[in-house]
């Protein structure tokens, strides 16, 4: 009996076309739904949640007592052919929308497109925004004007892409300033030209001063009040006093600081056994007049339960920064153990000042230790790595080369404290009261009304950092000039530490979680270890060969000294002397050749390491993908072959059964 073949209702072509049409409809519907339904949805897969609104921002906008309006001026029509700027502007727009959504209506965002020769363009210019001119004659505006319900107004003139990693902090600081128009008062005592830069008053009078960028950050958050370096009393309005590399202070000034702490005042001190920033040359080629190379306050430090040896400087091999090796070296960079790049494992993870930091750059820092009879609690918040040692100050002042420091380096095998928080009860450093000045017979009448305190009213809260070079712009920031404005692009969190510490001592923590949210510098630690080991071997071999060359040259010089003077002196050499001199000259040439080979081998090792890393980065993943594809292809072919064999056996079995039945 012959069975009729049943034809399908739809042909394969119709079925395929239907599937294609339905898939297209589903794709369009899904995209439309996701655009509308998930407009504000975000999936942040970065290591430190760099694109997720921080808790500090959420707390701030949720706690606003009055509405704030942010006007976002963006020349959208002009930047259509500038993809990078358009992408950055989109991120600004997204972040503003997230802030508005998280504020429960407290932050209103208005977007304005200031087209050329329009009223909106005039408004943007009048508001203080910076228009970047293009070759077409148009101007690009990308800034924010924030206002509150009274007369408060804050402006970000241009949201530069170079500060993209600080975008949330810049916007949050603008909102914070509008919500808190009265900035806290910060007292500052310093012998560094924080407000003028290395140019000092001379350039400041000419309008060409360049203040330290950390000082600019402090001014953005606080009202900074510089105190004279000799004073009798600190005003009650000052709650936090910053001592930034102060000059040696007289007993009356030290007493005023002592009583400030007794009354509950907070102190952050930056002291230094060897301040490199104070030695920075100004326009005249000399440091600022009145500079001091070192700073310390042993009398007050003792009463606070901490000490810093003025003759000790920290060196750290594991955290050494890379510097130029010198013109006579065959490699470009080398480790400089006196300058450190400290990493998160060197910071106290449970302290709000240091917990969010990624890196700190320090130079010739000091070492802090608790005193034996301290009544306070000494808590390290910044430390060296275990591969650190103590150098004598005079050795540092002799300006040894980076390689000389590496050759003589002997790690102590312990961490040394660079910054510490001091807390707990404090006793006065002046139990007998205010000391009299040389020209005084009794305490001035204006000071007699002040009660002398022998113990602190409340537990002290003091932060001490044994380095002043943390303020040096060269150490931590690249300053770029953008249409007359100075834009800071940090390479370390030095400013974050300083402002975090002041805000923490002031009692404000909302901005701390934002300030250091830039992408962390994530070095190839394995590569760094390999490089460090290679350089260590190179230096050891170089030292051995150089010693051999020096000894050979000394023997040659001694041999030549035995010869009489005159042109025919060489003819008076004995056969033994002539053979020895020839041998020494060959040995000298061989030593110099070996030294060149060692220097070349180091460079070749570094280049080979770079080539291997480049291969792993570029070729390994494609090779792995290709290998997986080959395995899958081979597996699929095997399955097809197995199915074909099974089908063949079924057909043969059916034919056999049919033949048997017939």
XYZ file of C-alpha atoms in Angstrom:
662
model
C 0.000 0.000 0.000
C 1.427 3.370 -1.050
C 0.935 6.236 1.441
C 0.198 9.719 0.064
C 2.545 12.495 1.097
C 0.739 15.160 3.162
C 1.512 18.692 2.023
C 1.915 21.409 4.700
C -0.713 24.127 4.922
C 1.980 26.853 4.548
C 5.014 26.674 2.369
C 8.448 27.145 3.896
C 8.826 30.559 2.240
C 5.559 31.836 3.723
C 6.489 30.462 7.143
C 9.948 32.104 7.060
C 8.472 35.430 5.945
C 5.909 35.318 8.756
C 8.601 34.632 11.348
C 10.687 37.543 10.016
C 7.730 39.965 10.136
C 6.724 38.888 13.646
C 10.341 39.194 14.858
C 10.566 42.718 13.441
C 7.313 43.734 15.144
C 8.491 42.228 18.454
C 11.864 43.996 18.170
C 10.266 47.414 17.537
C 7.749 46.882 20.337
C 10.465 45.830 22.790
C 12.610 48.862 21.942
C 9.653 51.227 22.290
C 8.688 49.706 25.633
C 12.261 49.804 26.959
C 12.695 53.431 25.852
C 9.542 54.512 27.674
C 9.472 52.092 30.586
C 13.195 51.986 31.395
C 14.172 55.547 30.520
C 15.910 56.108 33.865
C 17.129 52.547 34.371
C 20.889 52.074 34.667
C 23.144 49.042 34.877
C 26.537 50.026 36.270
C 29.145 47.276 35.897
C 32.203 49.405 36.750
C 34.422 48.301 39.620
C 33.599 51.267 41.871
C 30.063 52.052 40.580
C 31.338 55.183 38.881
C 28.042 55.809 37.072
C 25.741 55.209 40.046
C 24.511 58.146 42.089
C 26.455 58.160 45.357
C 24.768 57.930 48.748
C 26.167 61.348 49.646
C 24.355 62.947 46.708
C 21.101 61.167 47.556
C 21.311 62.231 51.197
C 22.024 65.807 50.183
C 19.162 66.246 47.706
C 16.709 64.413 49.975
C 17.565 66.770 52.821
C 17.050 70.001 50.876
C 14.850 72.468 52.757
C 14.005 74.532 49.678
C 13.747 73.779 45.954
C 16.748 74.370 43.719
C 16.660 75.012 39.978
C 19.465 73.868 37.692
C 19.504 75.412 34.215
C 21.559 73.265 31.870
C 22.798 75.318 28.902
C 23.787 72.970 26.088
C 24.393 73.966 22.455
C 23.047 70.704 21.092
C 22.723 71.864 17.479
C 26.352 72.985 17.310
C 28.060 69.826 18.647
C 26.495 67.368 16.197
C 29.880 66.870 14.538
C 31.855 66.588 17.810
C 31.074 63.023 19.014
C 33.205 63.138 22.162
C 31.624 66.361 23.417
C 28.151 65.130 22.482
C 28.692 61.930 24.488
C 29.955 63.951 27.470
C 26.924 66.258 27.264
C 24.624 63.233 27.241
C 26.247 61.993 30.424
C 25.719 65.417 32.028
C 22.066 65.304 30.982
C 21.610 61.776 32.367
C 23.249 62.676 35.670
C 21.085 65.779 36.071
C 17.989 63.661 35.449
C 19.123 61.117 38.042
C 19.722 63.859 40.605
C 16.292 65.318 39.895
C 14.618 61.904 40.194
C 16.347 61.205 43.517
C 15.412 64.599 44.999
C 11.642 64.018 45.277
C 11.006 67.242 43.418
C 13.545 69.330 45.347
C 15.795 69.765 42.295
C 14.247 71.026 39.060
C 16.248 70.735 35.846
C 15.677 72.983 32.837
C 17.575 72.390 29.600
C 18.222 75.381 27.354
C 19.680 75.274 23.842
C 21.390 78.669 23.328
C 21.429 79.032 19.561
C 23.640 81.612 17.885
C 22.453 85.242 18.154
C 19.519 84.235 20.350
C 18.219 85.621 23.632
C 19.240 82.353 25.309
C 22.845 82.879 24.161
C 22.850 86.356 25.711
C 21.410 84.919 28.932
C 24.131 82.264 29.061
C 26.853 84.881 28.601
C 25.324 87.207 31.198
C 25.107 84.305 33.678
C 28.868 83.808 33.474
C 28.975 80.720 31.262
C 31.937 80.224 28.941
C 31.198 79.869 25.235
C 33.885 77.897 23.404
C 34.338 79.343 19.895
C 34.430 76.980 16.920
C 35.966 77.528 13.494
C 32.464 78.001 12.095
C 32.031 81.107 14.241
C 29.506 79.444 16.556
C 29.989 79.064 20.298
C 29.495 75.899 22.329
C 27.894 76.324 25.746
C 27.980 73.425 28.201
C 27.423 74.764 31.685
C 25.012 74.899 34.597
C 23.471 77.838 36.432
C 21.945 76.935 39.791
C 19.589 79.133 41.805
C 17.639 78.796 45.041
C 14.439 80.549 46.139
C 16.314 83.586 47.455
C 19.205 85.361 45.762
C 21.684 82.502 45.783
C 23.320 81.608 42.489
C 26.172 79.243 41.625
C 27.685 78.724 38.173
C 29.779 76.051 36.488
C 31.050 77.998 33.489
C 31.943 74.998 31.336
C 31.698 71.304 32.174
C 35.003 70.291 30.653
C 35.335 66.660 29.508
C 38.756 66.619 31.205
C 36.905 66.724 34.552
C 34.342 64.116 33.541
C 35.361 61.846 36.396
C 34.548 64.644 38.869
C 31.202 65.484 37.272
C 28.993 64.256 40.116
C 31.134 65.995 42.714
C 31.070 69.306 40.814
C 27.271 69.198 40.507
C 26.793 68.065 44.117
C 29.065 70.832 45.384
C 27.022 73.389 43.427
C 23.816 72.083 45.040
C 25.460 72.003 48.478
C 26.583 75.628 48.113
C 23.053 76.719 47.176
C 21.560 74.789 50.090
C 24.177 76.165 52.515
C 24.909 79.738 51.413
C 26.899 80.508 54.568
C 30.190 78.647 54.267
C 31.869 77.399 57.457
C 34.819 79.458 58.689
C 38.247 77.825 58.441
C 41.228 79.414 60.162
C 44.584 78.934 58.428
C 48.112 79.502 59.705
C 50.752 78.855 57.058
C 54.212 79.856 55.935
C 53.504 78.548 52.423
C 52.235 80.983 49.762
C 48.919 79.136 49.467
C 46.960 82.095 48.099
C 49.607 83.449 45.719
C 51.667 80.465 44.601
C 55.431 80.396 44.196
C 55.339 83.876 42.658
C 54.501 85.381 46.032
C 53.095 88.861 46.566
C 55.039 90.306 43.631
C 53.080 88.386 41.007
C 49.890 88.736 43.052
C 50.171 92.538 42.856
C 50.550 92.209 39.088
C 47.441 90.027 38.884
C 49.438 86.972 37.790
C 49.273 84.861 40.930
C 48.532 81.151 40.672
C 47.248 79.943 44.057
C 47.761 76.351 45.072
C 44.904 74.230 43.726
C 44.215 72.764 47.180
C 43.719 76.306 48.456
C 41.228 76.860 45.623
C 39.368 73.714 46.684
C 39.264 74.953 50.273
C 37.907 78.326 49.142
C 35.147 76.582 47.199
C 33.909 74.863 50.353
C 34.834 77.202 53.216
C 35.406 80.808 54.140
C 39.177 80.865 54.593
C 40.522 83.252 57.234
C 44.318 83.616 57.291
C 45.628 84.295 60.786
C 48.828 86.184 61.369
C 51.578 83.770 62.307
C 51.910 85.433 65.714
C 48.647 85.851 67.628
C 47.297 85.774 71.185
C 43.840 84.299 70.678
C 41.740 82.395 68.145
C 38.228 83.725 67.576
C 35.302 81.640 68.816
C 33.789 81.684 65.307
C 36.624 79.455 64.090
C 35.809 75.805 64.743
C 38.665 74.252 62.739
C 42.243 75.516 62.534
C 44.568 74.366 59.736
C 48.290 74.611 60.493
C 50.005 74.261 57.110
C 53.784 74.167 57.504
C 53.826 77.056 60.008
C 57.020 78.887 60.860
C 58.487 78.434 64.378
C 55.917 80.032 66.682
C 56.514 81.977 69.875
C 55.195 80.618 73.205
C 52.247 83.034 73.226
C 51.000 81.749 69.846
C 51.471 78.130 70.922
C 49.475 78.892 74.072
C 46.624 80.336 71.980
C 46.490 77.119 69.923
C 46.696 75.038 73.104
C 43.708 76.806 74.661
C 41.801 76.587 71.366
C 42.067 72.797 71.632
C 41.138 72.908 75.333
C 37.919 74.775 74.402
C 36.966 72.043 71.928
C 38.490 73.460 68.753
C 39.543 71.027 66.023
C 43.022 71.108 64.458
C 44.527 69.687 61.281
C 48.305 70.124 61.089
C 50.693 69.545 58.173
C 54.230 69.410 59.555
C 57.380 68.448 57.691
C 61.039 67.678 58.493
C 62.034 68.623 54.922
C 59.522 70.712 52.968
C 60.378 70.588 49.273
C 57.437 72.798 48.321
C 58.798 75.595 50.519
C 62.019 75.491 48.478
C 60.210 76.024 45.161
C 61.886 78.810 43.219
C 59.816 81.836 42.246
C 60.256 84.206 39.274
C 63.535 85.500 40.713
C 64.932 81.974 40.908
C 64.721 81.895 44.711
C 62.121 80.612 47.201
C 59.562 83.014 48.615
C 61.072 85.415 51.133
C 60.828 84.132 54.696
C 60.500 80.464 53.727
C 61.185 77.756 56.306
C 62.526 74.354 55.341
C 61.093 72.457 58.322
C 58.100 72.741 60.641
C 57.333 71.145 63.988
C 55.554 71.936 67.249
C 57.179 69.652 69.833
C 55.592 71.377 72.855
C 52.024 70.989 71.600
C 52.693 67.612 70.002
C 53.872 66.228 73.340
C 50.685 67.335 75.090
C 48.666 65.748 72.261
C 50.524 62.455 72.721
C 52.436 62.353 69.431
C 55.945 63.142 68.245
C 57.814 63.586 64.957
C 61.588 63.268 64.934
C 62.836 66.335 62.999
C 65.906 64.431 61.744
C 64.118 61.457 60.169
C 62.700 61.194 56.648
C 60.667 58.320 55.237
C 61.829 56.258 52.244
C 59.580 53.618 50.685
C 60.735 51.252 47.960
C 57.405 49.575 47.225
C 55.544 52.900 46.866
C 58.359 54.810 45.153
C 57.335 57.140 42.353
C 58.971 56.880 38.942
C 61.227 59.823 38.050
C 63.717 60.656 35.297
C 66.846 58.530 35.692
C 69.195 61.266 34.485
C 70.981 62.126 31.263
C 73.866 59.714 31.907
C 71.600 56.712 32.434
C 70.565 54.438 29.582
C 67.031 54.025 30.934
C 64.528 56.840 31.123
C 62.838 56.234 34.492
C 63.815 54.898 37.879
C 62.268 54.579 41.355
C 62.705 57.503 43.756
C 62.126 56.188 47.268
C 61.732 59.666 48.830
C 58.576 60.347 46.803
C 55.690 57.970 47.403
C 52.436 57.095 45.697
C 50.431 55.616 48.558
C 47.562 53.251 47.723
C 44.282 52.188 49.415
C 45.974 49.383 51.358
C 48.003 52.114 53.103
C 44.878 53.991 54.275
C 42.547 53.370 57.211
C 39.485 51.817 55.571
C 37.210 52.679 58.510
C 38.028 56.398 58.674
C 35.771 58.693 56.587
C 38.746 60.864 55.641
C 40.757 58.131 53.940
C 38.209 55.399 53.138
C 37.205 56.793 49.711
C 40.741 57.661 48.557
C 42.611 55.912 45.748
C 46.087 57.451 45.961
C 48.138 60.077 47.789
C 51.413 61.580 46.570
C 53.927 62.609 49.233
C 57.550 63.744 49.242
C 60.277 63.408 51.892
C 57.621 62.874 54.549
C 58.220 62.575 58.267
C 57.217 59.791 60.655
C 54.687 60.057 63.493
C 54.800 58.008 66.685
C 52.719 58.040 69.887
C 54.453 59.154 73.067
C 54.834 56.752 75.953
C 52.813 58.812 78.460
C 50.017 59.875 76.089
C 46.492 60.404 77.440
C 45.106 60.378 73.908
C 44.372 57.649 71.363
C 46.788 57.535 68.418
C 45.089 56.084 65.307
C 47.141 55.794 62.085
C 45.136 56.727 58.983
C 47.972 56.846 56.400
C 51.001 54.557 56.569
C 53.924 53.473 54.436
C 54.266 50.028 52.902
C 56.217 47.335 54.809
C 59.196 47.917 52.473
C 60.124 51.255 54.034
C 63.053 52.619 55.991
C 64.139 55.740 57.862
C 66.750 58.040 56.320
C 68.763 60.655 58.153
C 67.794 64.209 57.203
C 71.387 65.189 56.401
C 71.614 62.261 53.988
C 68.485 63.539 52.217
C 69.834 67.097 52.070
C 72.984 65.855 50.327
C 70.755 65.174 47.277
C 71.701 61.539 46.573
C 70.693 60.167 43.187
C 67.686 57.819 42.971
C 69.997 54.915 42.091
C 72.272 55.631 45.071
C 69.248 55.508 47.368
C 68.139 52.205 45.846
C 71.575 50.631 46.230
C 71.726 51.507 49.922
C 68.086 50.676 50.649
C 67.487 48.311 53.580
C 63.767 47.885 54.374
C 62.848 47.890 58.051
C 60.022 45.403 57.512
C 57.396 47.554 59.230
C 54.870 50.229 58.356
C 55.555 53.795 59.461
C 52.780 56.283 60.204
C 52.562 59.366 57.986
C 49.173 60.671 59.151
C 47.239 59.994 62.337
C 44.050 60.996 64.095
C 44.478 62.019 67.737
C 41.418 61.679 69.974
C 40.596 61.585 73.660
C 41.255 63.911 76.619
C 44.151 66.356 76.330
C 46.054 68.172 79.062
C 47.472 71.623 78.453
C 51.103 72.070 77.471
C 51.156 75.213 79.666
C 50.019 74.214 83.176
C 51.234 77.531 84.607
C 49.130 79.593 82.231
C 50.052 81.952 79.431
C 53.813 82.576 79.212
C 54.875 86.209 79.189
C 56.676 87.745 76.250
C 60.080 89.349 76.779
C 58.561 92.837 76.748
C 55.641 91.949 79.069
C 55.486 92.180 82.851
C 51.982 90.728 83.134
C 49.267 89.200 80.990
C 47.635 91.869 78.764
C 44.319 93.156 80.101
C 42.420 92.006 76.995
C 43.433 88.395 77.731
C 42.778 88.328 81.484
C 39.087 87.591 80.959
C 39.912 84.323 79.201
C 39.809 81.404 81.608
C 42.894 79.223 81.612
C 41.985 75.576 80.965
C 44.279 72.768 82.106
C 42.228 69.980 80.499
C 40.124 69.807 77.367
C 36.389 70.336 77.837
C 35.616 67.611 75.292
C 37.673 64.862 73.722
C 40.145 66.270 71.229
C 39.800 65.650 67.497
C 43.130 66.368 65.806
C 44.544 65.187 62.472
C 48.309 65.391 61.886
C 50.016 64.780 58.534
C 53.820 64.580 58.488
C 54.263 66.189 55.073
C 53.633 69.595 53.521
C 54.482 68.592 49.941
C 50.982 67.165 49.702
C 50.012 70.779 48.824
C 52.474 71.063 45.933
C 50.579 71.147 42.612
C 53.472 69.376 40.886
C 52.897 66.331 43.062
C 49.232 65.603 42.440
C 47.553 67.637 39.684
C 47.902 68.693 36.072
C 46.704 72.279 35.730
C 45.359 73.161 32.283
C 44.470 76.627 31.033
C 41.072 76.666 29.333
C 40.055 80.042 27.905
C 41.673 81.828 30.827
C 40.350 79.442 33.486
C 42.590 77.022 35.382
C 41.208 73.485 35.207
C 42.576 70.896 37.609
C 42.978 67.325 36.373
C 44.133 65.377 39.455
C 46.487 62.420 39.297
C 46.121 61.724 43.032
C 43.694 62.498 45.866
C 45.772 65.048 47.768
C 43.050 67.706 47.615
C 40.434 65.135 48.558
C 42.349 64.237 51.709
C 42.700 67.862 52.818
C 39.090 68.858 52.134
C 37.765 65.547 53.506
C 39.670 66.099 56.736
C 38.417 69.667 57.182
C 34.818 68.702 56.394
C 35.024 65.763 58.784
C 36.354 67.998 61.555
C 33.589 70.492 60.723
C 31.058 67.690 61.107
C 29.964 67.397 57.442
C 30.361 64.114 55.552
C 27.967 64.245 52.569
C 30.551 65.373 50.004
C 33.313 63.065 51.215
C 31.912 60.009 49.409
C 31.900 61.924 46.113
C 35.229 63.694 46.018
C 37.383 60.665 45.291
C 35.109 58.785 42.892
C 37.397 59.209 39.911
C 38.512 55.974 38.237
C 41.220 54.401 40.308
C 44.658 54.051 38.833
C 44.882 50.281 38.651
C 48.494 49.470 37.883
C 49.713 46.099 36.655
C 51.095 44.989 40.011
C 52.681 41.818 38.609
C 54.381 43.837 35.886
C 55.582 46.383 38.451
C 57.052 43.600 40.596
C 58.866 42.126 37.575
C 60.208 45.545 36.610
C 61.309 46.283 40.171
C 63.134 42.943 40.472
C 64.837 43.468 37.105
C 66.047 46.936 38.104
C 67.291 45.631 41.443
C 69.371 42.964 39.678
C 70.588 45.562 37.194
C 71.720 47.939 39.937
C 73.541 45.145 41.776
C 75.333 44.029 38.600
C 76.060 47.628 37.637
C 77.587 48.260 41.061
C 79.765 45.137 40.782
C 80.975 46.031 37.294
C 81.564 49.674 38.197
C 83.635 48.585 41.204
C 85.641 46.293 38.925
C 86.218 49.146 36.447
C 87.273 51.529 39.221
C 89.743 48.977 40.613
C 91.175 48.346 37.148
C 91.581 52.063 36.479
C 93.268 52.476 39.876
C 95.771 49.690 39.090
C 96.468 51.230 35.678
C 97.006 54.642 37.258
C 99.363 53.141 39.841
C 101.318 51.330 37.126
C 101.655 54.501 35.054
C 102.769 56.416 38.136
C 105.773 54.100 38.442
C 107.038 55.157 34.998
C 109.393 58.119 34.604
C 108.080 61.177 32.812
C 108.913 61.677 29.145
C 107.938 60.516 25.693
C 110.055 57.369 25.888
C 108.653 56.197 29.202
C 106.713 53.362 27.603
C 109.972 51.926 26.233
C 111.258 51.447 29.797
C 108.479 48.988 30.654
C 109.588 45.500 31.540
C 107.943 42.596 29.781
C 105.952 41.820 32.928
C 104.768 45.413 33.299
C 103.866 45.624 29.627
C 101.887 42.383 29.838
C 100.117 43.549 33.009
C 99.202 46.893 31.438
C 97.852 45.215 28.312
C 95.865 42.811 30.500
C 94.454 45.680 32.562
C 93.442 47.604 29.443
C 91.681 44.513 28.060
C 89.979 43.994 31.418
C 88.906 47.645 31.477
C 87.453 47.419 27.968
C 85.730 44.147 28.875
C 84.241 45.678 32.026
C 82.866 48.670 30.145
C 81.416 46.395 27.455
C 79.786 44.209 30.119
C 78.305 47.309 31.768
C 76.818 48.410 28.447
C 75.427 44.892 27.953
C 73.792 44.936 31.389
C 72.184 48.301 30.665
C 71.041 47.034 27.274
C 69.695 43.794 28.763
C 67.514 45.764 31.177
C 66.009 47.708 28.299
C 65.526 44.532 26.254
C 63.864 42.798 29.223
C 61.443 45.690 29.640
C 60.710 45.745 25.886
C 60.203 41.969 25.831
C 57.836 42.235 28.773
C 55.895 44.945 26.951
C 55.726 42.781 23.815
C 54.375 39.825 25.793
C 51.744 42.006 27.446
C 50.763 43.492 24.074
C 50.428 39.966 22.676
C 48.233 38.905 25.581
C 46.078 42.016 25.200
C 45.647 41.837 21.417
C 46.098 38.239 20.313
C 45.186 35.977 23.212
C 41.443 36.676 23.262
C 41.001 36.270 19.464
C 42.985 33.026 19.628
C 40.811 31.745 22.467
C 37.646 32.704 20.566
C 38.995 30.956 17.471
C 39.837 27.846 19.488
C 36.342 27.763 21.006
C 34.833 28.171 17.519
C 36.914 25.270 16.189
C 35.866 23.044 19.096
C 32.198 23.938 18.622
C 32.436 23.381 14.851
C 34.092 20.005 15.345
C 31.464 19.026 17.944
C 28.627 20.093 15.634
C 30.063 18.118 12.717
C 30.390 15.055 14.938
C 26.751 15.383 15.983
C 25.646 15.741 12.355
C 27.672 12.691 11.360
C 26.200 10.693 14.240
C 22.656 11.700 13.274
C 23.333 10.844 9.603
C 24.659 7.426 10.553
C 21.642 6.813 12.766
C 19.285 7.886 9.948
C 21.111 5.593 7.508
C 20.766 2.652 9.848
C 17.029 3.391 10.238
C 16.505 3.453 6.454
C 18.405 0.193 6.014
C 16.364 -1.402 8.779
C 13.117 -0.195 7.169
C 14.164 -1.563 3.764
C 15.041 -4.890 5.340
C 11.671 -5.086 7.072
C 9.834 -4.178 3.829
C 11.714 -6.871 1.882
C 10.943 -9.454 4.521
C 7.251 -8.531 4.482
C 7.015 -8.823 0.707
